[in-house]
XYZ file of N, CA and C in Angstrom:
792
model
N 7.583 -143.472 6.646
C 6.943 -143.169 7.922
C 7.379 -144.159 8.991
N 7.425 -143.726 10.378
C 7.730 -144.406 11.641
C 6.657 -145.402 12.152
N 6.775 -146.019 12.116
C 5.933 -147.000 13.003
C 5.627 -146.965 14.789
N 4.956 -147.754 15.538
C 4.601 -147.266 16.767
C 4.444 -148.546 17.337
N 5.319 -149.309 18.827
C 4.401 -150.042 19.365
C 3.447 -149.478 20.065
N 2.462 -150.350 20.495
C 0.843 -149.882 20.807
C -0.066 -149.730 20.142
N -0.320 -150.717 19.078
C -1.224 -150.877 18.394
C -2.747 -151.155 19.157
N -3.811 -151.106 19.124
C -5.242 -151.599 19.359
C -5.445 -152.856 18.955
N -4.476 -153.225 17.591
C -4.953 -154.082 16.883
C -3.860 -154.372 15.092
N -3.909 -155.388 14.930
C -2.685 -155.369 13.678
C -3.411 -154.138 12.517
N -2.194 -153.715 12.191
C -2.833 -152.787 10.770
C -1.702 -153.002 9.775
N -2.243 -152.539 8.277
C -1.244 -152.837 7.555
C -0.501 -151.064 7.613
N 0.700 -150.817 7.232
C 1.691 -150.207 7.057
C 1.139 -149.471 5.619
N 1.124 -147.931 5.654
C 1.780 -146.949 6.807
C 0.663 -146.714 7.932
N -0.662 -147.228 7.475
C -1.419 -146.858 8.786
C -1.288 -146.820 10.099
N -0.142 -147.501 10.494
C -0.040 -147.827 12.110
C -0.443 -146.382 12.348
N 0.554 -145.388 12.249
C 0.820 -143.693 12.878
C -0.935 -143.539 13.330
N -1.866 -144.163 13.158
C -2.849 -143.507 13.706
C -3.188 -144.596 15.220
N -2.271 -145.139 15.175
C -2.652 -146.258 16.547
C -2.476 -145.352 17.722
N -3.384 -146.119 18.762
C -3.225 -145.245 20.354
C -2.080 -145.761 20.946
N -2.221 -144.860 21.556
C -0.843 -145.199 22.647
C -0.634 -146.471 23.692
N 0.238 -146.928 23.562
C 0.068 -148.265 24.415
C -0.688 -148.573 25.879
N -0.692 -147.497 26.137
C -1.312 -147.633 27.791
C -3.002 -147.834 26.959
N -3.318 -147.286 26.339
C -4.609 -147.114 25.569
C -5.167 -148.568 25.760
N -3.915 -149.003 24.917
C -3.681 -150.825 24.486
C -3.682 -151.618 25.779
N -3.186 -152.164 26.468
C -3.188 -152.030 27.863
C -4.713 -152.565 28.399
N -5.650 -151.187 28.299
C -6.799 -150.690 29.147
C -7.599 -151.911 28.068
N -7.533 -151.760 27.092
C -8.483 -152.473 26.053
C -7.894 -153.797 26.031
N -6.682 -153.933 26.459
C -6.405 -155.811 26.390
C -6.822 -156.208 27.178
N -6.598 -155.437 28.729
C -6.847 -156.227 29.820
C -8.898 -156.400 29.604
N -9.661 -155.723 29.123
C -11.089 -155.813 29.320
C -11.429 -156.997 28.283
N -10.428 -156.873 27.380
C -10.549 -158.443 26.122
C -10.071 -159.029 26.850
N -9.447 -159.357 27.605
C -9.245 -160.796 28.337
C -10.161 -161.285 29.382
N -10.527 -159.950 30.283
C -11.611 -160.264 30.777
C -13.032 -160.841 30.396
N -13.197 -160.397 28.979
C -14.479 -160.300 28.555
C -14.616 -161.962 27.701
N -13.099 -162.340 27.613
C -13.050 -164.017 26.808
C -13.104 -164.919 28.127
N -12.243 -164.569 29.040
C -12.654 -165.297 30.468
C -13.802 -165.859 30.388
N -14.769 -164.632 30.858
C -16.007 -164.740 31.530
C -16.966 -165.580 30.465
N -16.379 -165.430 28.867
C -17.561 -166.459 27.800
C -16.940 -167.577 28.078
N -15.397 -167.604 28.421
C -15.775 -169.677 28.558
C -16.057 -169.511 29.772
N -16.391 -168.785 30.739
C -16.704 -169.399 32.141
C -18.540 -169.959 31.870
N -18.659 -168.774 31.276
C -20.314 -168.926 30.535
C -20.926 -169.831 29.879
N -19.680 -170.259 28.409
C -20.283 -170.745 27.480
C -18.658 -171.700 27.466
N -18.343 -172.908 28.206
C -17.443 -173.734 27.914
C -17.075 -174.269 26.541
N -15.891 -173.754 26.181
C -15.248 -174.083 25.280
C -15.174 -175.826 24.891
N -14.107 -176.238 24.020
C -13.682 -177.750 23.459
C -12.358 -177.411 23.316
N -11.147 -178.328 23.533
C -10.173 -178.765 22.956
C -9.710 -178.970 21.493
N -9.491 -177.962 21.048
C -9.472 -177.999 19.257
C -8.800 -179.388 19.003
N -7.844 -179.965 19.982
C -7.764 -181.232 19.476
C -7.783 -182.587 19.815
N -8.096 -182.525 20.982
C -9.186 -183.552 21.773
C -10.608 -183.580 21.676
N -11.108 -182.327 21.732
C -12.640 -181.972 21.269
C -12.896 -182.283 22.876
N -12.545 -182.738 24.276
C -13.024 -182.727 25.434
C -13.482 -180.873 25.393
N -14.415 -180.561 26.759
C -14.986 -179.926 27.307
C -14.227 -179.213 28.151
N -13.511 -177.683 27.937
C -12.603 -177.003 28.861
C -13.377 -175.727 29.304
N -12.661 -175.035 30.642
C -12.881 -174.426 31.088
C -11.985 -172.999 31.101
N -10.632 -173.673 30.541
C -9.816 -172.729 30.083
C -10.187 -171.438 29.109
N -9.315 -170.391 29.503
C -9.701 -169.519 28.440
C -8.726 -169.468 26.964
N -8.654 -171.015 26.174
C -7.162 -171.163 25.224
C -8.448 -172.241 24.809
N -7.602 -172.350 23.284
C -8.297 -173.538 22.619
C -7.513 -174.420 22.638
N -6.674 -174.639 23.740
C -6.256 -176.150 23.976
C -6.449 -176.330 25.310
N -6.831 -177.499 25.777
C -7.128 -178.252 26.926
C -5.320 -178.263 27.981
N -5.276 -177.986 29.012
C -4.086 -178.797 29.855
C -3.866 -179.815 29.098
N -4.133 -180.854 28.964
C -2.830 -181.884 28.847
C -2.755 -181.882 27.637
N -3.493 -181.337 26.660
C -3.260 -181.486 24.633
C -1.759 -180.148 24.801
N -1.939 -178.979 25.807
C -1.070 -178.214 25.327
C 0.537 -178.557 26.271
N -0.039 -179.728 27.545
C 1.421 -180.021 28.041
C 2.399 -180.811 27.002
N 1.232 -181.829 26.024
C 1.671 -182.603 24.942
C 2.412 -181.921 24.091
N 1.852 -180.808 24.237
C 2.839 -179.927 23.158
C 4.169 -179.060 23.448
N 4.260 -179.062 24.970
C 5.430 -178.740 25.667
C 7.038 -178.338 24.715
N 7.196 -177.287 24.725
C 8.900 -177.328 24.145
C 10.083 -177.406 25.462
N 10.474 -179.050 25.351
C 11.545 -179.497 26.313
C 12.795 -179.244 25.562
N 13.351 -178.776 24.705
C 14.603 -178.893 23.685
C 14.704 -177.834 23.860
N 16.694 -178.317 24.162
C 17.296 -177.144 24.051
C 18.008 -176.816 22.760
N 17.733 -175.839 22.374
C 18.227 -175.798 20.553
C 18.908 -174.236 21.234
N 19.395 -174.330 19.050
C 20.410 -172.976 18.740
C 19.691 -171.735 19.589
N 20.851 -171.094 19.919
C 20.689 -169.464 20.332
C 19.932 -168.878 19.037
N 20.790 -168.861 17.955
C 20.170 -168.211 16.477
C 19.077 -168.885 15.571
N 18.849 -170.119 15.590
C 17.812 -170.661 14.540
C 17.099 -172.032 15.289
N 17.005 -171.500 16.734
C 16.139 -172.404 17.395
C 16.407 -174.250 16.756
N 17.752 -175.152 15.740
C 17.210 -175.963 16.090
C 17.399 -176.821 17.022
N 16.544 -178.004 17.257
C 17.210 -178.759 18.290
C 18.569 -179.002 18.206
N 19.090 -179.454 19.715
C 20.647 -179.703 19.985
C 20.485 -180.268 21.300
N 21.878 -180.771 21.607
C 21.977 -181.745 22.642
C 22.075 -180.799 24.284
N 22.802 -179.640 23.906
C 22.441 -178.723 24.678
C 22.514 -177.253 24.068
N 22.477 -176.407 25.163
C 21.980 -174.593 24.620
C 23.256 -174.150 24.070
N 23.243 -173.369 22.718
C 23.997 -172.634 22.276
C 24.171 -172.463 20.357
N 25.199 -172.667 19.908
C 24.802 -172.108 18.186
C 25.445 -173.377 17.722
N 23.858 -173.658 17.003
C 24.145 -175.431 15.819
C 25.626 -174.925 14.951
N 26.090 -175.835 14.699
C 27.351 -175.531 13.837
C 27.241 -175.147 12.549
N 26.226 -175.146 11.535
C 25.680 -174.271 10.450
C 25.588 -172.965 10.892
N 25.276 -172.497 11.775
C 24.690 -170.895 12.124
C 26.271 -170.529 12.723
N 27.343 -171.218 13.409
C 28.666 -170.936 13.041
C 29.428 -170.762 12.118
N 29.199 -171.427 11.120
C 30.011 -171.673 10.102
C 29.325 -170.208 8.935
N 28.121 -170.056 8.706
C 27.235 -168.913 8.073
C 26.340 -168.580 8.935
N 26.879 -167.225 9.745
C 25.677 -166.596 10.717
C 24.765 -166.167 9.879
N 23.612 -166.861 10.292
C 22.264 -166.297 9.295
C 21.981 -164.491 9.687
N 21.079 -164.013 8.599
C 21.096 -162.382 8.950
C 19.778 -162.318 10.065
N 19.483 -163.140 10.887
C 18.390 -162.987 12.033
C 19.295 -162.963 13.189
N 18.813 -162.089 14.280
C 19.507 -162.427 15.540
C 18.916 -163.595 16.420
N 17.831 -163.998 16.358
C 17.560 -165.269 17.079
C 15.714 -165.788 16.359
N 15.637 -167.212 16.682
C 14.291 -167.533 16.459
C 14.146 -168.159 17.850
N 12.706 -167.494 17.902
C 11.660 -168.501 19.150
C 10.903 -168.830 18.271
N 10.965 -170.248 18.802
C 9.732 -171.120 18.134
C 9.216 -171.864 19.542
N 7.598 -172.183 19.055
C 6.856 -172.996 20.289
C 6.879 -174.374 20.430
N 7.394 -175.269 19.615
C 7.477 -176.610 19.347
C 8.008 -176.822 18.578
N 8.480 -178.719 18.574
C 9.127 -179.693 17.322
C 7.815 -179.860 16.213
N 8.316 -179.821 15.205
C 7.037 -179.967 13.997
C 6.779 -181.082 14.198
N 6.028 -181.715 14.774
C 6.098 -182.975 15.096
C 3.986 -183.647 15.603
N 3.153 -184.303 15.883
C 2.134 -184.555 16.370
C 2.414 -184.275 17.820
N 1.266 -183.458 18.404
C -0.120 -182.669 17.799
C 0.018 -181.415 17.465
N 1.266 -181.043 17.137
C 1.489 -179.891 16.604
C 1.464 -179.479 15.219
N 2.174 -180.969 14.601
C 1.843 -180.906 13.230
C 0.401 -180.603 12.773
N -0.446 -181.659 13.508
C -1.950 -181.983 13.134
C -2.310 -180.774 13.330
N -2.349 -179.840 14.150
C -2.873 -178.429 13.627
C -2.419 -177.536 12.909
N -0.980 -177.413 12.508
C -0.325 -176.681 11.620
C -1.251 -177.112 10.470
N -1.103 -178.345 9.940
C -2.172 -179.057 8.627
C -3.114 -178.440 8.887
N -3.543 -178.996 9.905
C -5.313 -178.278 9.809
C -5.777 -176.884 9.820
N -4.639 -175.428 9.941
C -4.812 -174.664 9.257
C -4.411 -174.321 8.099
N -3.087 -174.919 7.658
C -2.685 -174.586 6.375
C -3.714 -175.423 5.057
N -4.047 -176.332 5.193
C -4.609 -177.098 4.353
C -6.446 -177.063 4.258
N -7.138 -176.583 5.740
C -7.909 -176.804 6.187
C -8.809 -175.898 6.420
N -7.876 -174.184 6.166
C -8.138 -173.163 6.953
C -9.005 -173.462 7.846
N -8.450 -174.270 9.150
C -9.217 -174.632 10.404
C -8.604 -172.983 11.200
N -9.453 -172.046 11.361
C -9.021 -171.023 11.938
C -8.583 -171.126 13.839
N -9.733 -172.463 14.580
C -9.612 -172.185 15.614
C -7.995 -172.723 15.412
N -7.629 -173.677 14.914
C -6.218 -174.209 15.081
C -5.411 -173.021 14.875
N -5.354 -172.773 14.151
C -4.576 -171.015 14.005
C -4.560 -170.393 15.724
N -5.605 -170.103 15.783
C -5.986 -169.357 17.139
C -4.761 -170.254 18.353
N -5.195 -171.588 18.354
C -4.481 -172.328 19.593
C -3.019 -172.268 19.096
N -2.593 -172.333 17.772
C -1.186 -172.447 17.786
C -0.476 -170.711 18.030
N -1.065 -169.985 17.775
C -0.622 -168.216 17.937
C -0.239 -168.175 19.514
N -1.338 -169.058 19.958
C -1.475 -168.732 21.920
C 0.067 -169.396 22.195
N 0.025 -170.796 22.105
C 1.567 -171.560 22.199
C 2.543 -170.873 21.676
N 2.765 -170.109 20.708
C 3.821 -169.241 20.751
C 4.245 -168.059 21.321
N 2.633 -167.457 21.829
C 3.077 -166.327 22.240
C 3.674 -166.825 23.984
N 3.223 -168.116 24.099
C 3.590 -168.556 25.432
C 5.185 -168.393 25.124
N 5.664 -168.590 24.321
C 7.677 -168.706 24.052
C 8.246 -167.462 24.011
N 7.154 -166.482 23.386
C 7.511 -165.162 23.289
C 8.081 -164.085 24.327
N 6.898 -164.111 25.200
C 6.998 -162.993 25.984
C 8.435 -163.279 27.282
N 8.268 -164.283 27.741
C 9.321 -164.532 28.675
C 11.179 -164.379 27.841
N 11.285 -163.921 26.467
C 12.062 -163.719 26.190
C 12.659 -162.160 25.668
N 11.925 -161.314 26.044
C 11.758 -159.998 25.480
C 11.252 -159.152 26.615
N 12.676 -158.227 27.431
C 12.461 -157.294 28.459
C 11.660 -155.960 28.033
N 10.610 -155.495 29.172
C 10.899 -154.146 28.621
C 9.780 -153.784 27.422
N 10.413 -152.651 26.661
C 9.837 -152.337 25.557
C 10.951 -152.692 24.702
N 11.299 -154.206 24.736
C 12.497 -154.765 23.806
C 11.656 -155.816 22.539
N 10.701 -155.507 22.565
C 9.559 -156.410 21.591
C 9.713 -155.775 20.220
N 9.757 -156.489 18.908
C 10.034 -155.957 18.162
C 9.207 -154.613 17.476
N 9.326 -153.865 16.655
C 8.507 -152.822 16.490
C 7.353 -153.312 15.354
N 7.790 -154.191 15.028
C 6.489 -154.760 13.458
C 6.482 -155.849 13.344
N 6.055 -156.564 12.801
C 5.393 -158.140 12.567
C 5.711 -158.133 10.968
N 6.451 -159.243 10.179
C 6.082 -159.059 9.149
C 5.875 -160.703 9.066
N 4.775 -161.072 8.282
C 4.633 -162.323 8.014
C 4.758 -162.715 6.558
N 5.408 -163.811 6.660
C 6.377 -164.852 5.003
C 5.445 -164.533 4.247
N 5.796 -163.662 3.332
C 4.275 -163.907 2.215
C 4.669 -165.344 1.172
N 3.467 -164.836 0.335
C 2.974 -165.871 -0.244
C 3.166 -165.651 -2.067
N 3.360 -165.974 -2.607
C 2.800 -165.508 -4.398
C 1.223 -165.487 -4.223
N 1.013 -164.678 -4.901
C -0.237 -164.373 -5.232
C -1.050 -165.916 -5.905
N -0.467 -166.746 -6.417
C -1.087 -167.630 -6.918
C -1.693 -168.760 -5.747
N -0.755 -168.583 -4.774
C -0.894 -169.514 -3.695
C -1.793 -169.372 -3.115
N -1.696 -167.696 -2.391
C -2.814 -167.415 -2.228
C -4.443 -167.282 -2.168
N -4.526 -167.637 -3.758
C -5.743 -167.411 -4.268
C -6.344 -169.040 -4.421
N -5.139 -169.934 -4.454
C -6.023 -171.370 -4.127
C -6.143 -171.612 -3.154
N -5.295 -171.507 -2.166
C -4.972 -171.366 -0.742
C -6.777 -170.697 -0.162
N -6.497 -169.318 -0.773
C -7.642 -168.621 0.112
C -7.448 -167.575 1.074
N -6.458 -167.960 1.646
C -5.621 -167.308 2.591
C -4.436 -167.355 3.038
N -4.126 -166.670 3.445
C -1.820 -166.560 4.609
C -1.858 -167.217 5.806
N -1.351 -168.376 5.703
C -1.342 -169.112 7.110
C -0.083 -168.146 7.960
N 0.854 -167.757 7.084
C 1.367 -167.180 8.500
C 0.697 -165.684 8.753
N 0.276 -164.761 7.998
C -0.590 -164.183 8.268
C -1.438 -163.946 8.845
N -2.123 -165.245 9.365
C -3.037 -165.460 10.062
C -2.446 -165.221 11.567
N -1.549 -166.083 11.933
C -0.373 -166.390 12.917
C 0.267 -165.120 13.468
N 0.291 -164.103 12.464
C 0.475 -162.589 12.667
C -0.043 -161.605 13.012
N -1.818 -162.020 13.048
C -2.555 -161.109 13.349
C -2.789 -161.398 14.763
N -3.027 -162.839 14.999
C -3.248 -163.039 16.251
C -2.077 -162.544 17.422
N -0.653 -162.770 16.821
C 0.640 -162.143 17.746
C 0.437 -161.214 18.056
N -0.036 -159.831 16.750
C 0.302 -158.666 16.911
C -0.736 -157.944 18.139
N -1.928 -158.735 17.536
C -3.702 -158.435 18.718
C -2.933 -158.395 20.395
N -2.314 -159.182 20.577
C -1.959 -160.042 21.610
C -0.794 -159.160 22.442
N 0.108 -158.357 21.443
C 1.023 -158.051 22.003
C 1.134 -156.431 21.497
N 0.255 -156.364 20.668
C 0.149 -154.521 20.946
C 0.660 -154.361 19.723
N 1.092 -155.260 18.524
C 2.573 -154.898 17.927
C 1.892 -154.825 16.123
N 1.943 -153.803 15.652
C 1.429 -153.613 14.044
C 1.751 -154.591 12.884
N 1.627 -155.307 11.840
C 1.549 -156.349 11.107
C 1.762 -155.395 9.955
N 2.819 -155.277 9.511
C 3.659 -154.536 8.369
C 2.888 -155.313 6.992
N 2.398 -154.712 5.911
C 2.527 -155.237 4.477
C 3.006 -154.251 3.715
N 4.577 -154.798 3.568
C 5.583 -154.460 2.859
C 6.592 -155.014 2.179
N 6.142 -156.242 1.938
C 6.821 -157.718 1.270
C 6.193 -158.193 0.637
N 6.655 -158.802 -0.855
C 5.680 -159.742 -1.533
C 6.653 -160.827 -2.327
N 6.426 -162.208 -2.557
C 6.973 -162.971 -3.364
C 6.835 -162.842 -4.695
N 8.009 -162.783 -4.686
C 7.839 -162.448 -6.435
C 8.091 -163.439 -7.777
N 8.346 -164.831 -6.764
C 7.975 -165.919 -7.757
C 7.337 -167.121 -7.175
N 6.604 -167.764 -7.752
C 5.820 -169.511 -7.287
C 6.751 -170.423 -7.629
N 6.850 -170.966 -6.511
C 7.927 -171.831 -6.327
C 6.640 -173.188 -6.267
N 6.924 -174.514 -6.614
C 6.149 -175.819 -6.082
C 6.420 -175.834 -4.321
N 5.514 -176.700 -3.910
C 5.895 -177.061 -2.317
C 7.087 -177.809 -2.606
N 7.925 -176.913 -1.442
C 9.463 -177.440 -1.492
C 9.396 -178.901 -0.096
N 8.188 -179.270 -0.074
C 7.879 -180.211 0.888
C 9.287 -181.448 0.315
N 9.974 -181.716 1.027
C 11.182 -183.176 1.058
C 12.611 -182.602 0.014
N 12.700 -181.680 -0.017
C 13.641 -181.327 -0.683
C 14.829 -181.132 0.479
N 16.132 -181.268 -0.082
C 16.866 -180.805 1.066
C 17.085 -179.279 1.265
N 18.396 -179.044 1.911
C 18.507 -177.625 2.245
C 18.896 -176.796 1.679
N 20.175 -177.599 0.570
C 20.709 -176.885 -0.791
C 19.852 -176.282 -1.711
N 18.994 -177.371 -1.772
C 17.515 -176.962 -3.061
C 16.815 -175.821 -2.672
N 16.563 -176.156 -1.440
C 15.755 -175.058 -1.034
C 16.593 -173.916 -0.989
N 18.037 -173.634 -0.683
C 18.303 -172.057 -0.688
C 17.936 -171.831 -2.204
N 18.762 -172.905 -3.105
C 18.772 -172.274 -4.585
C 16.947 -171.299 -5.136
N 16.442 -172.561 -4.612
C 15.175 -171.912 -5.206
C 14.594 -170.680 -4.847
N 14.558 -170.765 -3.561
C 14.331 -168.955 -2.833
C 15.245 -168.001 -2.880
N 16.490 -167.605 -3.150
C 17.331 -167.040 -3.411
C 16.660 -166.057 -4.630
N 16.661 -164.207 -3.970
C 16.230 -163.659 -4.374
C 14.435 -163.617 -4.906
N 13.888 -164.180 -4.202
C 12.121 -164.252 -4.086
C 11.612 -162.948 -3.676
N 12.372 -162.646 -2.571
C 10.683 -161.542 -2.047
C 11.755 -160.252 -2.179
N 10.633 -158.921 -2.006
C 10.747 -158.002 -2.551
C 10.348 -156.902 -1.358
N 10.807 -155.891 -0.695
C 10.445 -155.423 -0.119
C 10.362 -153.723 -0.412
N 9.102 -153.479 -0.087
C 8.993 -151.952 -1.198
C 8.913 -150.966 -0.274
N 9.207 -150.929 1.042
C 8.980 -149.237 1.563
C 10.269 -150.251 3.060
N 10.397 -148.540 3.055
C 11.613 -148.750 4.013
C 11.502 -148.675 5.234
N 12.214 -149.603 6.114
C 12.494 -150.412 7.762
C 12.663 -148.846 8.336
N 13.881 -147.852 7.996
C 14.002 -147.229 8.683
C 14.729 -147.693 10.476
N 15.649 -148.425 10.212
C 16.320 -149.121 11.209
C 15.674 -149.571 12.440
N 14.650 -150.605 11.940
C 13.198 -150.639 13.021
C 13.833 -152.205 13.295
N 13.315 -152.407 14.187
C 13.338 -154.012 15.247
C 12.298 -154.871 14.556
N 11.996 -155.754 13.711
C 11.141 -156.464 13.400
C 11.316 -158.487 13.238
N 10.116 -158.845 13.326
C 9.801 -160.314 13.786
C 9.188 -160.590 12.615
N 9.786 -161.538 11.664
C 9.306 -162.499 10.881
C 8.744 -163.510 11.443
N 7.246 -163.690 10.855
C 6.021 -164.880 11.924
C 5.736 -165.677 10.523
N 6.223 -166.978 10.767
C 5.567 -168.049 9.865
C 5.327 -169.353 10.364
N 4.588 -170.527 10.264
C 4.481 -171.862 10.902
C 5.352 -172.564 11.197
N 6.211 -172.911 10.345
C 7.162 -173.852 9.904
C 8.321 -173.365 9.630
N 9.554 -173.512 10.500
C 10.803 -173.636 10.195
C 11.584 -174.736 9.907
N 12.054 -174.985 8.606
C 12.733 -176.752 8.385
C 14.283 -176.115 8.409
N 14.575 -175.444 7.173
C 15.923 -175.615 6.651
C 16.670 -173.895 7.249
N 15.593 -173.084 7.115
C 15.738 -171.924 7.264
C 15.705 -170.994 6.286
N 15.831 -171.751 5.217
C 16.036 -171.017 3.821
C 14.897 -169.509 3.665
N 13.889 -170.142 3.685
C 12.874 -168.911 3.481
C 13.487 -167.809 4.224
N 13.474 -167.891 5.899
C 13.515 -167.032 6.564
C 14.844 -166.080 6.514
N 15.680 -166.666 6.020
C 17.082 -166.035 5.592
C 16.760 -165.305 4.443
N 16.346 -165.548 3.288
C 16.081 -165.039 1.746
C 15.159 -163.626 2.496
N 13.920 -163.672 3.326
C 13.716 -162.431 3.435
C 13.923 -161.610 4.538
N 15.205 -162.269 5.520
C 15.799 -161.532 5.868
C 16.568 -160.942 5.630
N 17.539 -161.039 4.656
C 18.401 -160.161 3.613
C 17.661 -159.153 2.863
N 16.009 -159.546 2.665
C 15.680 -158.372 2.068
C 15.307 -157.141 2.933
N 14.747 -157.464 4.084
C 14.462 -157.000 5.408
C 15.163 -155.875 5.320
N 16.848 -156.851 5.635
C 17.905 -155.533 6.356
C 18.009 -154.747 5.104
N 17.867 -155.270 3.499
C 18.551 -154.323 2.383
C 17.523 -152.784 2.522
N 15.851 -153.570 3.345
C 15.530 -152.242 3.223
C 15.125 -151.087 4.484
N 16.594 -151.653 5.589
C 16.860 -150.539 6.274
C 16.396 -151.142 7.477
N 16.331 -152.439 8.386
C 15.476 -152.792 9.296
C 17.168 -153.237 9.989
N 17.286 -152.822 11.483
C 18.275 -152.869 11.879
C 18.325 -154.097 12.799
N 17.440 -155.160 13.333
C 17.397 -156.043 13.390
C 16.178 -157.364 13.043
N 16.432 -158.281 12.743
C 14.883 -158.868 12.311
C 15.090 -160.478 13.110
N 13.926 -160.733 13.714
C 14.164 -161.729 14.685
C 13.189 -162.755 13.840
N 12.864 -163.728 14.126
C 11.901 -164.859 13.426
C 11.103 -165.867 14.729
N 10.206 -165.580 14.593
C 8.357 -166.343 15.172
C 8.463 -167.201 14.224
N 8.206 -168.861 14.880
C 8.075 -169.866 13.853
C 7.342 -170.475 15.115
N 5.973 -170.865 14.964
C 5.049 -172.176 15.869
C 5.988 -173.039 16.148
N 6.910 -173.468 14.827
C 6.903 -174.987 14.860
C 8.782 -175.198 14.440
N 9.556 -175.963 14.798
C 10.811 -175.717 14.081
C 11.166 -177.804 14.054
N 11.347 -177.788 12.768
C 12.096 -179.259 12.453
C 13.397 -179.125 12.472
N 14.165 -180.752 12.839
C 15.275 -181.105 12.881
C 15.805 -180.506 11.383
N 16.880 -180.432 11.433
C 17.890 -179.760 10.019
C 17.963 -180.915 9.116
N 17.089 -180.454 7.717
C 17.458 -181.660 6.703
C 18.938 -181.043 6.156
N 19.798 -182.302 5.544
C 20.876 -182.611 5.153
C 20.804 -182.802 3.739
């Protein structure tokens, strides 16, 4: 089945086909934005990570989210930093199978400190403030109705999951998709538990993900955005982008909050 932008709201796959039509979407975003306005004008918010007193309608304060500013100019294809704009010499040498990543920041403090504090913490408002900072990177890069057609977010093994509790990028996915009209595909699953590949280099990490996830119903030559927190090496996001395109998705772009310098 075809998918639809103009969602109301993320759904999992094949359900989208019953979503309204985008103008629908539209009428109902603009009254949700209105209607979050007017509660912090009402009921003043906090700084998820200052904890000061805002007036904003974002769970970050002005200067916690200027702190978080993305000044770097990185790769065309895998967002990482570089001295100036264009393609790191890895993404020359092996064009990865993504056509480009936006990411909202260096993994770095106070960006880290909330990435942790939802992955580890399930601190949800942090979720919430880091979705907003990306979608800030998002939209100014995507004309048109040039937005991808589905969301798919990095899964997880089931084991992770279940100590975990929950999908941090998942989470990260629902809030994009709310935000931008755009359906949240579940049609991927990991199909092995890997340990946290936390300090490993980049070699290790392809070996180990190489052939992981599994994708069971078909793209149908659809435009789709892989959304996860953390981009280090790239490895993940390559492993299921090969599975992506094997199952028919004619381009797949990558949403990452956060992107680190290239380990060696």
């Amino acid at each position: 089945m075809a998918f639809r932008v103009g969602c109301t709201q993320p759904q999992s796959y094949p359900e989208h086909t019953r979503c309204q039509p985008r103008r629908d979407f539209l009428v109902y975003h603009a009254m949700a934005i209105g209607l979050r306005n007017l509660s912090f004008l009402l009921l003043p918010g906090r700084c998820v990570l200052c904890e000061l007193p805002t007036l904003r309608s974002a769970d970050l304060c002005l200067t916690c989210e200027q702190a978080m500013a993305d000044r770097q100019s990185r790769c065309q294809c895998c967002a990482l930093p570089l001295p100036a704009p264009g393609w790191c010499g890895e993404c020359q040498r092996d064009t990865p199978p993504f056509t480009r990543t936006i990411t909202g920041c260096d993994y770095r403090d106070p960006a880290r400190t909330l990435v942790l504090r939802l992955k580890h913490q399930r601190d949800l408002a942090a979720g919430r403030a880091l979705a907003q900072l990306l979608y800030h990177h998002i939209t100014p890069n995507y004309v048109g109705d040039n937005l991808p057609d589905g969301l798919v977010a990095v899964p997880q093994h089931w084991r992770r999951t279940l100590a975990r509790g929950f999908n941090q990028a998942r989470e990260l996915a629902n809030h994009l998709g709310t935000e931008l009209g755009i359906p949240v595909i579940d049609n991927s699953r990991r199909l092995r538990h890997h340990p946290s590949q936390q300090g490993q280099n980049r070699q290790a990490r392809l070996r180990n993900i190489k052939g992981s996830f599994d994708v069971r119903k078909t793209l149908d030559r659809r435009h789709v955005a892989i959304v996860d927190d953390v981009m280090t090496t790239g490895s993940t996001v390559r492993a299921l982008a090969l599975s992506l395109q094997e199952a028919g998705a004619d381009r797949v772009d990558v949403w990452c909050v956060a992107r680190t310098a290239l380990e060696k």
